[in-house]
Short mmCIF file of C-alpha atoms in Angstrom, two decimals:
data_model
loop_
_atom_site.label_atom_id
_atom_site.label_comp_id
_atom_site.label_asym_id
_atom_site.label_seq_id
_atom_site.Cartn_x
_atom_site.Cartn_y
_atom_site.Cartn_z
CA MET A 1 0.00 0.00 0.00
CA THR A 2 2.76 2.44 0.87
CA ALA A 3 4.54 1.80 -2.40
CA ALA A 4 1.42 2.33 -4.50
CA SER A 5 0.22 5.56 -2.89
CA PRO A 6 2.79 7.98 -4.41
CA ARG A 7 1.86 6.86 -7.92
CA ALA A 8 -1.64 8.32 -7.86
CA PRO A 9 -0.57 11.96 -8.44
CA VAL A 10 1.71 10.85 -11.28
CA ALA A 11 -1.20 9.17 -13.06
CA GLY A 12 -3.23 12.36 -12.60
CA ARG A 13 -0.48 14.51 -14.12
CA ARG A 14 -0.10 12.08 -17.00
CA GLU A 15 -3.83 12.26 -17.74
CA LEU A 16 -3.68 16.05 -17.50
CA VAL A 17 -0.87 16.22 -20.05
CA LEU A 18 -2.68 13.84 -22.39
CA VAL A 19 -5.85 15.95 -22.26
CA MET A 20 -3.91 19.14 -23.01
CA LEU A 21 -2.03 17.49 -25.86
CA ARG A 22 -5.36 16.41 -27.27
CA GLY A 23 -6.50 20.01 -27.04
CA GLY A 24 -3.60 21.26 -29.17
CA LEU A 25 -1.11 22.28 -26.49
CA VAL A 26 1.97 21.92 -28.71
CA PRO A 27 0.79 24.16 -31.59
CA LEU A 28 -0.58 26.70 -29.10
CA LEU A 29 2.76 26.95 -27.31
CA LEU A 30 4.62 27.13 -30.61
CA VAL A 31 2.53 30.12 -31.68
CA ASP A 32 3.19 31.73 -28.29
CA LEU A 33 6.90 31.19 -28.81
CA VAL A 34 6.67 32.82 -32.24
CA PHE A 35 5.09 35.94 -30.72
CA CYS A 36 7.79 36.07 -28.04
CA THR A 37 10.43 35.80 -30.75
CA LEU A 38 8.79 38.58 -32.75
CA HIS A 39 8.76 40.75 -29.62
CA VAL A 40 12.49 40.25 -29.13
CA ALA A 41 13.11 40.91 -32.83
CA ARG A 42 11.24 44.22 -32.58
CA TRP A 43 13.08 45.07 -29.37
CA LEU A 44 16.38 44.48 -31.19
CA GLU A 45 15.02 46.62 -34.07
CA VAL A 46 15.27 43.75 -36.51
CA LEU A 47 11.59 44.37 -37.28
CA GLU A 48 9.83 47.73 -37.40
CA SER A 49 6.16 47.27 -36.47
CA ASP A 50 5.26 48.01 -32.84
CA LEU A 51 2.22 45.74 -33.22
CA LEU A 52 4.63 42.82 -32.82
CA LEU A 53 5.41 43.79 -29.22
CA LEU A 54 3.76 41.71 -26.51
CA ASN A 55 2.82 44.69 -24.34
CA VAL A 56 1.14 46.78 -27.06
CA ASP A 57 -2.65 47.14 -26.82
CA ARG A 58 -4.45 45.59 -29.81
CA GLY A 59 -1.17 44.09 -30.95
CA ALA A 60 -0.90 40.76 -32.75
CA ALA A 61 -0.12 38.84 -29.56
CA GLU A 62 -3.08 40.40 -27.75
CA TRP A 63 -5.47 39.38 -30.51
CA TRP A 64 -4.04 35.86 -30.25
CA GLN A 65 -4.78 35.98 -26.52
CA TYR A 66 -8.36 37.09 -27.23
CA LEU A 67 -8.83 34.11 -29.54
CA LYS A 68 -7.59 31.63 -26.94
CA ALA A 69 -9.72 33.10 -24.16
CA SER A 70 -12.76 32.89 -26.43
CA ALA A 71 -11.96 29.29 -27.31
CA VAL A 72 -11.66 28.08 -23.72
CA ALA A 73 -14.80 29.96 -22.65
CA VAL A 74 -16.83 28.46 -25.50
CA ALA A 75 -15.41 24.97 -24.93
CA LEU A 76 -16.31 25.05 -21.23
CA ALA A 77 -19.77 26.44 -21.96
CA ILE A 78 -20.42 23.55 -24.37
CA MET A 79 -19.09 21.11 -21.78
CA SER A 80 -21.53 22.49 -19.23
CA ALA A 81 -24.47 22.26 -21.62
CA ARG A 82 -23.69 18.68 -22.60
CA SER A 83 -22.62 17.29 -19.24
CA ARG A 84 -25.05 19.41 -17.18
CA GLN A 85 -22.32 20.16 -14.66
CA PRO A 86 -22.50 23.78 -13.42
CA VAL A 87 -18.80 24.11 -12.63
CA TYR A 88 -17.90 24.20 -16.33
CA ALA A 89 -20.31 27.10 -16.86
CA ALA A 90 -18.80 28.95 -13.90
CA TRP A 91 -15.29 28.62 -15.31
CA ALA A 92 -16.59 29.64 -18.74
CA LEU A 93 -17.77 32.90 -17.14
CA VAL A 94 -14.35 33.39 -15.54
CA PHE A 95 -12.52 33.13 -18.85
CA ALA A 96 -15.20 35.19 -20.59
CA TYR A 97 -14.56 37.94 -18.06
CA ALA A 98 -10.81 37.60 -18.64
CA LEU A 99 -11.50 38.17 -22.34
CA LEU A 100 -13.66 41.23 -21.66
CA ASP A 101 -11.17 42.61 -19.16
CA ASP A 102 -8.31 42.39 -21.65
CA SER A 103 -10.24 43.68 -24.64
CA LEU A 104 -12.12 46.50 -22.87
CA MET A 105 -9.32 47.30 -20.38
CA ILE A 106 -11.82 47.10 -17.53
CA HIS A 107 -9.40 47.02 -14.62
CA GLU A 108 -7.08 49.64 -16.16
CA ARG A 109 -9.83 52.17 -16.88
CA GLY A 110 -11.77 51.36 -13.73
CA GLY A 111 -8.62 51.49 -11.61
CA PHE A 112 -7.65 54.88 -13.04
CA ARG A 113 -11.06 56.39 -12.25
CA LEU A 114 -11.28 54.76 -8.83
CA ALA A 115 -7.81 55.96 -7.85
CA HIS A 116 -8.68 59.55 -8.78
CA PHE A 117 -12.09 59.36 -7.12
CA LEU A 118 -10.75 57.98 -3.83
CA GLY A 119 -7.49 59.89 -3.98
CA PHE A 120 -5.15 56.91 -3.83
CA VAL A 121 -1.47 57.74 -3.55
CA GLY A 122 1.52 55.64 -4.48
CA ALA A 123 3.25 53.36 -1.97
CA ILE A 124 5.74 50.45 -1.87
CA GLY A 125 6.74 51.25 -5.42
CA LEU A 126 3.18 51.08 -6.79
CA ARG A 127 1.14 53.92 -8.22
CA GLY A 128 -2.24 54.96 -6.90
CA GLN A 129 -3.74 53.64 -10.13
CA ASP A 130 -2.22 50.22 -9.42
CA PHE A 131 -4.14 50.01 -6.14
CA GLY A 132 -7.28 51.03 -7.99
CA GLU A 133 -6.71 48.30 -10.56
CA LEU A 134 -6.29 45.72 -7.81
CA MET A 135 -9.57 46.80 -6.22
CA VAL A 136 -11.45 46.63 -9.52
CA SER A 137 -10.01 43.18 -10.22
CA ALA A 138 -11.04 42.02 -6.75
CA PHE A 139 -14.52 43.52 -7.20
CA PHE A 140 -15.19 41.33 -10.23
CA GLY A 141 -12.88 38.43 -9.43
CA VAL A 142 -14.03 37.50 -5.93
CA PRO A 143 -17.70 36.92 -6.91
CA LEU A 144 -16.59 34.86 -9.92
CA ILE A 145 -14.33 32.66 -7.80
CA ALA A 146 -17.13 32.33 -5.25
CA LEU A 147 -19.43 31.23 -8.07
CA CYS A 148 -16.87 28.62 -9.11
CA TRP A 149 -16.69 27.34 -5.54
CA TRP A 150 -20.49 27.13 -5.33
CA ALA A 151 -20.73 25.32 -8.67
CA HIS A 152 -17.81 23.07 -7.71
CA ARG A 153 -19.69 21.86 -4.64
CA ARG A 154 -22.72 20.99 -6.79
CA SER A 155 -20.90 19.07 -9.51
CA LYS A 156 -19.91 15.44 -9.79
CA PRO A 157 -16.45 14.24 -8.67
CA LEU A 158 -15.07 14.05 -12.22
CA ALA A 159 -16.13 17.62 -12.96
CA GLN A 160 -14.68 18.69 -9.61
CA SER A 161 -11.29 17.23 -10.55
CA HIS A 162 -11.41 19.17 -13.82
CA SER A 163 -12.34 22.29 -11.87
CA LEU A 164 -9.27 21.96 -9.66
CA GLN A 165 -7.05 21.68 -12.73
CA LEU A 166 -8.62 24.83 -14.17
CA LEU A 167 -8.08 26.55 -10.83
CA TRP A 168 -4.32 26.14 -10.84
CA MET A 169 -4.12 27.14 -14.50
CA PHE A 170 -6.06 30.30 -13.76
CA ALA A 171 -3.82 30.88 -10.74
CA VAL A 172 -0.79 30.76 -13.04
CA LEU A 173 -2.50 33.27 -15.33
CA LEU A 174 -3.16 35.57 -12.35
CA PHE A 175 0.42 35.20 -11.17
CA PHE A 176 1.80 36.62 -14.40
CA GLY A 177 -1.05 39.07 -14.95
CA VAL A 178 -1.12 40.51 -11.43
CA VAL A 179 1.90 39.55 -9.31
CA VAL A 180 4.54 39.81 -12.04
CA ASP A 181 2.81 42.90 -13.46
CA MET A 182 2.87 44.70 -10.11
CA GLY A 183 6.41 43.52 -9.51
CA HIS A 184 7.40 44.98 -12.85
CA VAL A 185 5.86 48.33 -11.92
CA ALA A 186 7.66 48.32 -8.56
CA LEU A 187 11.01 47.52 -10.19
CA VAL A 188 10.56 50.29 -12.73
CA SER A 189 9.68 52.73 -9.93
CA ALA A 190 12.84 51.69 -8.11
CA GLY A 191 14.87 52.25 -11.26
CA ILE A 192 15.97 48.63 -11.57
CA GLY A 193 13.54 47.42 -14.20
CA PHE A 194 14.73 45.77 -17.38
CA ARG A 195 13.11 45.36 -20.77
CA GLY A 196 13.08 41.59 -20.54
CA MET A 197 10.35 41.82 -17.90
CA ASN A 198 7.79 42.32 -20.68
CA VAL A 199 8.67 38.91 -22.10
CA ILE A 200 8.35 37.31 -18.67
CA GLU A 201 5.07 39.04 -17.83
CA ASP A 202 3.19 38.99 -21.14
CA GLY A 203 4.85 35.82 -22.41
CA GLY A 204 3.89 34.09 -19.17
CA GLU A 205 0.28 35.16 -19.68
CA LEU A 206 0.37 33.77 -23.22
CA PHE A 207 1.68 30.40 -22.05
CA ALA A 208 -0.75 30.23 -19.10
CA MET A 209 -3.74 30.93 -21.33
CA SER A 210 -2.52 28.28 -23.77
CA LEU A 211 -2.52 25.72 -20.97
CA ALA A 212 -6.12 26.56 -20.06
CA THR A 213 -7.21 26.66 -23.70
CA ALA A 214 -5.65 23.30 -24.50
CA TYR A 215 -7.21 21.80 -21.38
CA GLY A 216 -10.69 23.15 -22.12
CA ILE A 217 -10.63 21.99 -25.74
CA GLY A 218 -9.08 18.68 -24.71
CA LEU A 219 -11.85 18.06 -22.18
CA LEU A 220 -14.49 18.76 -24.81
CA ARG A 221 -12.85 16.43 -27.32
CA GLN A 222 -12.41 13.74 -24.70
CA TRP A 223 -16.04 14.04 -23.65
CA GLY A 224 -17.18 13.83 -27.27
CA SER A 225 -15.07 10.73 -27.89
CA SER A 226 -16.30 9.02 -24.73
CA MET A 227 -19.92 9.79 -25.64
CA ALA A 228 -19.42 8.41 -29.16
CA GLU A 229 -17.84 5.29 -27.69
CA ARG A 230 -20.65 4.98 -25.16
CA GLN A 231 -23.27 5.35 -27.88
CA GLY A 232 -21.46 2.72 -29.91
CA ARG A 233 -21.52 0.35 -26.96
CA THR A 234 -25.20 1.14 -26.39
CA THR A 235 -25.99 0.44 -30.04
CA SER A 236 -24.05 -2.83 -29.92
CA THR A 237 -25.81 -3.81 -26.72
CA ALA A 238 -29.19 -2.93 -28.19
CA THR A 239 -28.38 -4.94 -31.31
CA ALA A 240 -27.28 -7.88 -29.20
CA LYS A 241 -30.41 -7.61 -27.10
CA GLY A 242 -32.48 -7.40 -30.25
CA SER A 243 -30.82 -10.52 -31.62
CA THR A 244 -31.30 -12.28 -28.31
CA SER A 245 -34.92 -11.21 -28.21
CA ALA A 246 -35.44 -12.42 -31.75
CA SER A 247 -33.86 -15.72 -30.85
CA THR A 248 -35.98 -15.91 -27.76
CA ARG A 249 -39.12 -15.24 -29.79
CA VAL A 250 -38.22 -18.01 -32.27
CA MET A 251 -37.63 -20.48 -29.48
CA ASN A 252 -40.75 -19.54 -27.57
CA TYR A 253 -42.49 -22.90 -27.26
CA ASP A 254 -45.97 -21.56 -26.59
CA PRO A 255 -48.43 -23.38 -26.59
CA PHE A 256 -46.12 -26.16 -25.44
CA ASP A 257 -44.55 -24.47 -22.41
CA GLY A 258 -44.39 -26.03 -19.00
CA ARG A 259 -42.99 -29.20 -17.52
CA SER A 260 -46.23 -31.11 -17.29
CA ARG A 261 -46.07 -34.78 -18.24
CA ARG A 262 -49.72 -34.74 -19.17
CA LEU A 263 -50.51 -35.64 -22.76
CA LEU A 264 -51.76 -32.70 -24.81
CA ASP A 265 -54.70 -33.21 -27.10
CA PRO A 266 -54.07 -32.38 -30.79
CA ILE A 267 -54.79 -28.76 -31.75
CA ASP A 268 -56.57 -28.25 -35.09
CA PRO A 269 -54.94 -31.20 -36.86
CA PRO A 270 -55.06 -31.00 -40.66
CA PRO A 271 -57.37 -33.40 -42.51
CA ASP A 272 -56.11 -36.76 -43.71
CA THR A 273 -53.80 -37.08 -40.71
CA HIS A 274 -53.99 -39.34 -37.70
CA PRO A 275 -52.84 -37.10 -34.84
CA VAL A 276 -51.63 -38.45 -31.55
CA ALA A 277 -51.36 -36.74 -28.19
CA VAL A 278 -47.86 -35.80 -27.00
CA THR A 279 -46.32 -34.36 -23.86
CA PRO A 280 -44.95 -30.76 -23.87
CA ALA A 281 -41.38 -32.11 -23.73
CA VAL A 282 -41.86 -34.22 -26.86
CA ALA A 283 -43.53 -31.28 -28.62
CA ARG A 284 -40.53 -29.06 -27.85
CA GLN A 285 -38.13 -31.63 -29.28
CA ILE A 286 -40.15 -31.73 -32.50
CA ILE A 287 -40.12 -27.91 -32.68
CA ASP A 288 -36.35 -27.74 -32.02
CA SER A 289 -35.73 -30.13 -34.91
CA PHE A 290 -38.04 -28.12 -37.16
CA VAL A 291 -36.31 -24.81 -36.37
CA LYS A 292 -32.80 -26.23 -36.64
CA ARG A 293 -33.37 -27.95 -39.99
CA GLY A 294 -35.75 -25.40 -41.46
CA GLY A 295 -38.40 -28.06 -41.95
CA SER A 296 -39.63 -31.43 -40.76
CA ALA A 297 -40.65 -34.64 -42.50
CA HIS A 298 -43.57 -36.75 -41.29
CA SER A 299 -44.99 -40.12 -42.15
CA ALA A 300 -48.18 -40.67 -44.11
CA ALA A 301 -50.09 -40.85 -40.85
CA GLY A 302 -48.97 -37.33 -39.96
CA ALA A 303 -49.18 -38.15 -36.28
CA THR A 304 -47.25 -35.05 -35.11
CA VAL A 305 -47.86 -32.67 -38.00
CA TRP A 306 -50.32 -30.81 -35.80
CA VAL A 307 -47.55 -30.00 -33.29
CA VAL A 308 -45.49 -28.03 -35.80
CA LEU A 309 -48.52 -26.35 -37.35
CA ALA A 310 -49.93 -25.31 -33.97
CA TRP A 311 -46.58 -23.81 -32.94
CA CYS A 312 -46.13 -21.95 -36.26
CA LYS A 313 -49.62 -20.45 -36.04
CA LYS A 314 -49.11 -19.38 -32.43
CA GLN A 315 -45.71 -17.77 -33.11
CA GLY A 316 -46.64 -16.27 -36.47
CA VAL A 317 -44.03 -18.33 -38.31
CA ALA A 318 -44.68 -18.72 -42.03
CA TYR A 319 -44.73 -22.29 -43.29
CA GLN A 320 -45.78 -24.46 -46.20
CA LEU A 321 -47.37 -27.89 -45.76
CA ILE A 322 -46.44 -30.24 -48.58
CA ARG A 323 -48.08 -33.61 -49.12
CA HIS A 324 -45.91 -35.94 -51.15
CA SER A 325 -46.75 -39.39 -52.43
CA THR A 326 -44.12 -41.46 -54.18
CA GLY A 327 -45.04 -45.09 -53.89
CA GLU A 328 -44.23 -46.26 -50.42
CA LEU A 329 -42.52 -42.92 -49.53
CA SER A 330 -45.72 -41.01 -48.96
CA GLY A 331 -46.10 -38.50 -46.15
CA PHE A 332 -45.97 -34.82 -45.19
CA TYR A 333 -43.22 -32.21 -45.23
CA ILE A 334 -43.49 -28.86 -43.45
CA GLU A 335 -41.13 -26.20 -44.82
CA LYS A 336 -40.24 -23.17 -42.70
CA LEU A 337 -40.42 -20.10 -44.91
CA ARG A 338 -37.82 -17.36 -44.28
#
């Protein structure tokens, strides 16, 4: 037991990586790396367009970030609708807000106005506006995280495990977007900032959003595959049940069910036959032979012809009664029609 316990987290991490790879983690990170490279190239003045910088509003990298935030929000919303687990919808709202905050500059504009309205002053290397931005982010962020917690408690264990994975990914995003951002401001205020901080801050946000995007898309693809597989198994099971039911209907011995040893009187015997009474067990043997061979031959007396005909009529099985007479080989043949 002690040797097996440490392996559980490893299996969880392996599954996490597989889900993200399925969601396109590698190409997402490669595109992020391209934008970081373009930023450095512009910084070194190898390229001329400022839109290639990571920290430029409405730049190429920022539009790429908008696309990823939209993708993860939509993927989680679809997951919630299909799985009926509220925690996915809650996280979809979180990433939707992250998209709106970046595109509309909610915390920057709100923080600027709040700082001027309340008269915030700079401290510990941060500007008054920075404190305003933190308050605006907390104003919107705390209710959203509370909503995630509420939805988490009301979701199934599997959805809860996915929620915890999304939590740490969002925490990484906040680390670069808030902690590193504020640290950058403080370093610049202290006169010890360096230009590479933009790559760490904005590049870190790119990579963190790629993790969440790959995970959200991977979850949706995994759920779709599992549902398709489940439907396939259901169809196979239904087909098997249908075949079994059909077989059961064919081998339904009514009106010769039961274990009674009492002789059964002939039921509507055809003319020109000399029917005899049989027990239910004998009748079932005759029917088994008829079904297996697709027909049954009877003597000229036709003593048990009535057994097969009575069973066919009761079960709705099509048949053809043939009377043949070839010298001494006269008799009856009942053919089972397919």
